[in-house]
Amino acid sequence: MAPVLISTTMQPRIVITDDDPGVQEIFKIIFEKAGYLTTIFSSGAQILRNDYKLPDVFLLDKQLSGMDGLDICRYLKNNPRTKDIPVIMASATPGIGKMAMEAGADDFIEKPFVTRFLLEKVSAVLNKAAIA
């Protein structure tokens, strides 16, 4: 079952932050095939500088080189410009669910993940944001 996108007139935009080039490529393929516009960063520096076009959802890896994705999540959720944009944390770190929720994330996904499950999570937070 394909995920339901929140808009039929515009492609949802997703900002992905992951420092692993292989994972970046996998995310890009998955989301672009599903109809999303993707912007990929290898660190959180551009997010902390507000140097990007606002997305419909953020997908953040917890383990970034020199930075914790949970700190970026907290920054996004405390920033008036981005506080209402859904954030999904992605990690192989044990206990990521609890850590993600404590940091203010809207959801989380454990790596490795099933593509369908990832797309369903993104679709769910987008649909929830559209209703709110």
PDB file of C-alpha atoms in Angstrom:
ATOM      1  CA  MET A   1       0.000   0.000   0.000  1.00  0.00           C
ATOM      2  CA  ALA A   2       1.521   3.332  -1.087  1.00  0.00           C
ATOM      3  CA  PRO A   3       1.613   6.164   1.439  1.00  0.00           C
ATOM      4  CA  VAL A   4      -0.864   8.975   0.999  1.00  0.00           C
ATOM      5  CA  LEU A   5       0.794  12.307   0.279  1.00  0.00           C
ATOM      6  CA  ILE A   6      -0.780  15.378   1.844  1.00  0.00           C
ATOM      7  CA  SER A   7      -0.957  17.386  -1.352  1.00  0.00           C
ATOM      8  CA  THR A   8      -1.761  16.493  -4.926  1.00  0.00           C
ATOM      9  CA  THR A   9      -0.598  19.838  -6.297  1.00  0.00           C
ATOM     10  CA  MET A  10       2.826  20.088  -4.673  1.00  0.00           C
ATOM     11  CA  GLN A  11       5.487  17.551  -3.879  1.00  0.00           C
ATOM     12  CA  PRO A  12       6.248  17.363  -0.163  1.00  0.00           C
ATOM     13  CA  ARG A  13       9.770  18.509   0.676  1.00  0.00           C
ATOM     14  CA  ILE A  14      11.932  16.511   3.084  1.00  0.00           C
ATOM     15  CA  VAL A  15      15.243  17.599   4.587  1.00  0.00           C
ATOM     16  CA  ILE A  16      17.404  14.585   5.401  1.00  0.00           C
ATOM     17  CA  THR A  17      20.465  14.870   7.625  1.00  0.00           C
ATOM     18  CA  ASP A  18      22.736  11.830   7.650  1.00  0.00           C
ATOM     19  CA  ASP A  19      26.521  11.682   7.434  1.00  0.00           C
ATOM     20  CA  ASP A  20      26.717   8.291   5.703  1.00  0.00           C
ATOM     21  CA  PRO A  21      26.831   8.756   1.887  1.00  0.00           C
ATOM     22  CA  GLY A  22      25.364   5.278   1.324  1.00  0.00           C
ATOM     23  CA  VAL A  23      22.414   5.979   3.607  1.00  0.00           C
ATOM     24  CA  GLN A  24      21.960   9.397   1.987  1.00  0.00           C
ATOM     25  CA  GLU A  25      21.666   7.734  -1.419  1.00  0.00           C
ATOM     26  CA  ILE A  26      19.189   5.154  -0.124  1.00  0.00           C
ATOM     27  CA  PHE A  27      17.001   7.886   1.408  1.00  0.00           C
ATOM     28  CA  LYS A  28      17.190   9.946  -1.795  1.00  0.00           C
ATOM     29  CA  ILE A  29      16.102   7.005  -3.950  1.00  0.00           C
ATOM     30  CA  ILE A  30      13.293   5.965  -1.593  1.00  0.00           C
ATOM     31  CA  PHE A  31      11.809   9.433  -1.176  1.00  0.00           C
ATOM     32  CA  GLU A  32      12.184  10.663  -4.741  1.00  0.00           C
ATOM     33  CA  LYS A  33      10.612   7.449  -6.046  1.00  0.00           C
ATOM     34  CA  ALA A  34       7.709   8.098  -3.644  1.00  0.00           C
ATOM     35  CA  GLY A  35       7.262  11.646  -4.989  1.00  0.00           C
ATOM     36  CA  TYR A  36       9.117  13.742  -2.416  1.00  0.00           C
ATOM     37  CA  LEU A  37      11.572  16.542  -3.103  1.00  0.00           C
ATOM     38  CA  THR A  38      14.714  15.872  -1.091  1.00  0.00           C
ATOM     39  CA  THR A  39      17.445  18.036   0.346  1.00  0.00           C
ATOM     40  CA  ILE A  40      20.286  16.105   1.963  1.00  0.00           C
ATOM     41  CA  PHE A  41      22.846  17.415   4.439  1.00  0.00           C
ATOM     42  CA  SER A  42      25.780  15.458   5.842  1.00  0.00           C
ATOM     43  CA  SER A  43      25.843  17.516   9.040  1.00  0.00           C
ATOM     44  CA  GLY A  44      23.516  19.696  11.046  1.00  0.00           C
ATOM     45  CA  ALA A  45      25.510  22.875  10.383  1.00  0.00           C
ATOM     46  CA  GLN A  46      23.191  24.172   7.638  1.00  0.00           C
ATOM     47  CA  ILE A  47      20.155  23.512   9.804  1.00  0.00           C
ATOM     48  CA  LEU A  48      21.686  25.388  12.739  1.00  0.00           C
ATOM     49  CA  ARG A  49      22.459  28.302  10.352  1.00  0.00           C
ATOM     50  CA  ASN A  50      18.904  28.183   8.935  1.00  0.00           C
ATOM     51  CA  ASP A  51      20.521  27.789   5.512  1.00  0.00           C
ATOM     52  CA  TYR A  52      17.849  25.780   3.658  1.00  0.00           C
ATOM     53  CA  LYS A  53      14.363  26.027   2.220  1.00  0.00           C
ATOM     54  CA  LEU A  54      11.754  25.073   4.818  1.00  0.00           C
ATOM     55  CA  PRO A  55      10.615  21.479   4.320  1.00  0.00           C
ATOM     56  CA  ASP A  56       7.396  19.688   5.154  1.00  0.00           C
ATOM     57  CA  VAL A  57       9.333  17.222   7.336  1.00  0.00           C
ATOM     58  CA  PHE A  58      12.834  16.688   8.741  1.00  0.00           C
ATOM     59  CA  LEU A  59      14.482  13.254   8.904  1.00  0.00           C
ATOM     60  CA  LEU A  60      17.479  13.357  11.244  1.00  0.00           C
ATOM     61  CA  ASP A  61      20.056  10.721  12.019  1.00  0.00           C
ATOM     62  CA  LYS A  62      21.011  10.664  15.683  1.00  0.00           C
ATOM     63  CA  GLN A  63      24.701   9.931  15.146  1.00  0.00           C
ATOM     64  CA  LEU A  64      26.216  12.713  13.050  1.00  0.00           C
ATOM     65  CA  SER A  65      29.919  13.496  12.790  1.00  0.00           C
ATOM     66  CA  GLY A  66      30.700  15.890  15.622  1.00  0.00           C
ATOM     67  CA  MET A  67      27.053  16.502  16.445  1.00  0.00           C
ATOM     68  CA  ASP A  68      24.100  14.730  18.016  1.00  0.00           C
ATOM     69  CA  GLY A  69      20.930  14.707  15.926  1.00  0.00           C
ATOM     70  CA  LEU A  70      18.911  14.969  19.135  1.00  0.00           C
ATOM     71  CA  ASP A  71      20.435  18.418  19.712  1.00  0.00           C
ATOM     72  CA  ILE A  72      19.383  19.437  16.203  1.00  0.00           C
ATOM     73  CA  CYS A  73      15.879  18.154  16.928  1.00  0.00           C
ATOM     74  CA  ARG A  74      15.721  20.243  20.118  1.00  0.00           C
ATOM     75  CA  TYR A  75      16.932  23.263  18.161  1.00  0.00           C
ATOM     76  CA  LEU A  76      14.236  22.770  15.495  1.00  0.00           C
ATOM     77  CA  LYS A  77      11.475  22.291  18.044  1.00  0.00           C
ATOM     78  CA  ASN A  78      12.537  25.409  19.994  1.00  0.00           C
ATOM     79  CA  ASN A  79      12.883  27.588  16.893  1.00  0.00           C
ATOM     80  CA  PRO A  80       9.693  29.561  16.080  1.00  0.00           C
ATOM     81  CA  ARG A  81      10.458  29.147  12.357  1.00  0.00           C
ATOM     82  CA  THR A  82      10.514  25.329  12.496  1.00  0.00           C
ATOM     83  CA  LYS A  83       8.734  24.267  15.699  1.00  0.00           C
ATOM     84  CA  ASP A  84       5.626  23.044  13.863  1.00  0.00           C
ATOM     85  CA  ILE A  85       7.481  21.076  11.168  1.00  0.00           C
ATOM     86  CA  PRO A  86       7.484  17.336  11.952  1.00  0.00           C
ATOM     87  CA  VAL A  87      10.807  15.749  12.888  1.00  0.00           C
ATOM     88  CA  ILE A  88      11.520  12.034  12.562  1.00  0.00           C
ATOM     89  CA  MET A  89      14.685  10.688  14.183  1.00  0.00           C
ATOM     90  CA  ALA A  90      16.435   7.723  12.571  1.00  0.00           C
ATOM     91  CA  SER A  91      19.036   5.625  14.342  1.00  0.00           C
ATOM     92  CA  ALA A  92      20.375   2.197  15.166  1.00  0.00           C
ATOM     93  CA  THR A  93      21.006   3.461  18.711  1.00  0.00           C
ATOM     94  CA  PRO A  94      19.222   1.321  21.329  1.00  0.00           C
ATOM     95  CA  GLY A  95      16.466   3.306  23.026  1.00  0.00           C
ATOM     96  CA  ILE A  96      16.145   5.844  20.198  1.00  0.00           C
ATOM     97  CA  GLY A  97      12.372   6.003  20.635  1.00  0.00           C
ATOM     98  CA  LYS A  98      12.504   7.352  24.176  1.00  0.00           C
ATOM     99  CA  MET A  99      15.406   9.695  23.392  1.00  0.00           C
ATOM    100  CA  ALA A 100      13.664  11.017  20.274  1.00  0.00           C
ATOM    101  CA  MET A 101      10.417  11.752  22.109  1.00  0.00           C
ATOM    102  CA  GLU A 102      12.300  13.482  24.947  1.00  0.00           C
ATOM    103  CA  ALA A 103      14.040  15.691  22.365  1.00  0.00           C
ATOM    104  CA  GLY A 104      10.663  16.704  20.896  1.00  0.00           C
ATOM    105  CA  ALA A 105      10.636  14.509  17.795  1.00  0.00           C
ATOM    106  CA  ASP A 106       7.279  13.657  16.280  1.00  0.00           C
ATOM    107  CA  ASP A 107       8.333  10.071  15.555  1.00  0.00           C
ATOM    108  CA  PHE A 108      11.358   7.839  15.103  1.00  0.00           C
ATOM    109  CA  ILE A 109      12.491   4.902  13.036  1.00  0.00           C
ATOM    110  CA  GLU A 110      15.087   2.320  13.920  1.00  0.00           C
ATOM    111  CA  LYS A 111      17.806   1.383  11.444  1.00  0.00           C
ATOM    112  CA  PRO A 112      17.790  -0.903   9.612  1.00  0.00           C
ATOM    113  CA  PHE A 113      14.277  -0.088   8.461  1.00  0.00           C
ATOM    114  CA  VAL A 114      11.694  -1.448   6.054  1.00  0.00           C
ATOM    115  CA  THR A 115      11.081   1.056   3.237  1.00  0.00           C
ATOM    116  CA  ARG A 116       7.295   0.778   3.455  1.00  0.00           C
ATOM    117  CA  PHE A 117       7.419   1.435   7.196  1.00  0.00           C
ATOM    118  CA  LEU A 118       9.624   4.509   6.707  1.00  0.00           C
ATOM    119  CA  LEU A 119       7.272   5.947   4.079  1.00  0.00           C
ATOM    120  CA  GLU A 120       4.233   5.245   6.262  1.00  0.00           C
ATOM    121  CA  LYS A 121       5.823   7.112   9.190  1.00  0.00           C
ATOM    122  CA  VAL A 122       6.639  10.139   7.022  1.00  0.00           C
ATOM    123  CA  SER A 123       3.169  10.125   5.506  1.00  0.00           C
ATOM    124  CA  ALA A 124       1.574   9.872   8.951  1.00  0.00           C
ATOM    125  CA  VAL A 125       3.424  12.885  10.383  1.00  0.00           C
ATOM    126  CA  LEU A 126       2.674  14.906   7.253  1.00  0.00           C
ATOM    127  CA  ASN A 127      -1.012  14.053   7.401  1.00  0.00           C
ATOM    128  CA  LYS A 128      -1.113  14.838  11.130  1.00  0.00           C
ATOM    129  CA  ALA A 129       0.587  18.205  10.493  1.00  0.00           C
ATOM    130  CA  ALA A 130      -1.900  18.997   7.703  1.00  0.00           C
ATOM    131  CA  ILE A 131      -4.830  18.386  10.060  1.00  0.00           C
ATOM    132  CA  ALA A 132      -3.369  20.426  12.938  1.00  0.00           C
TER     133      ALA A 132
END
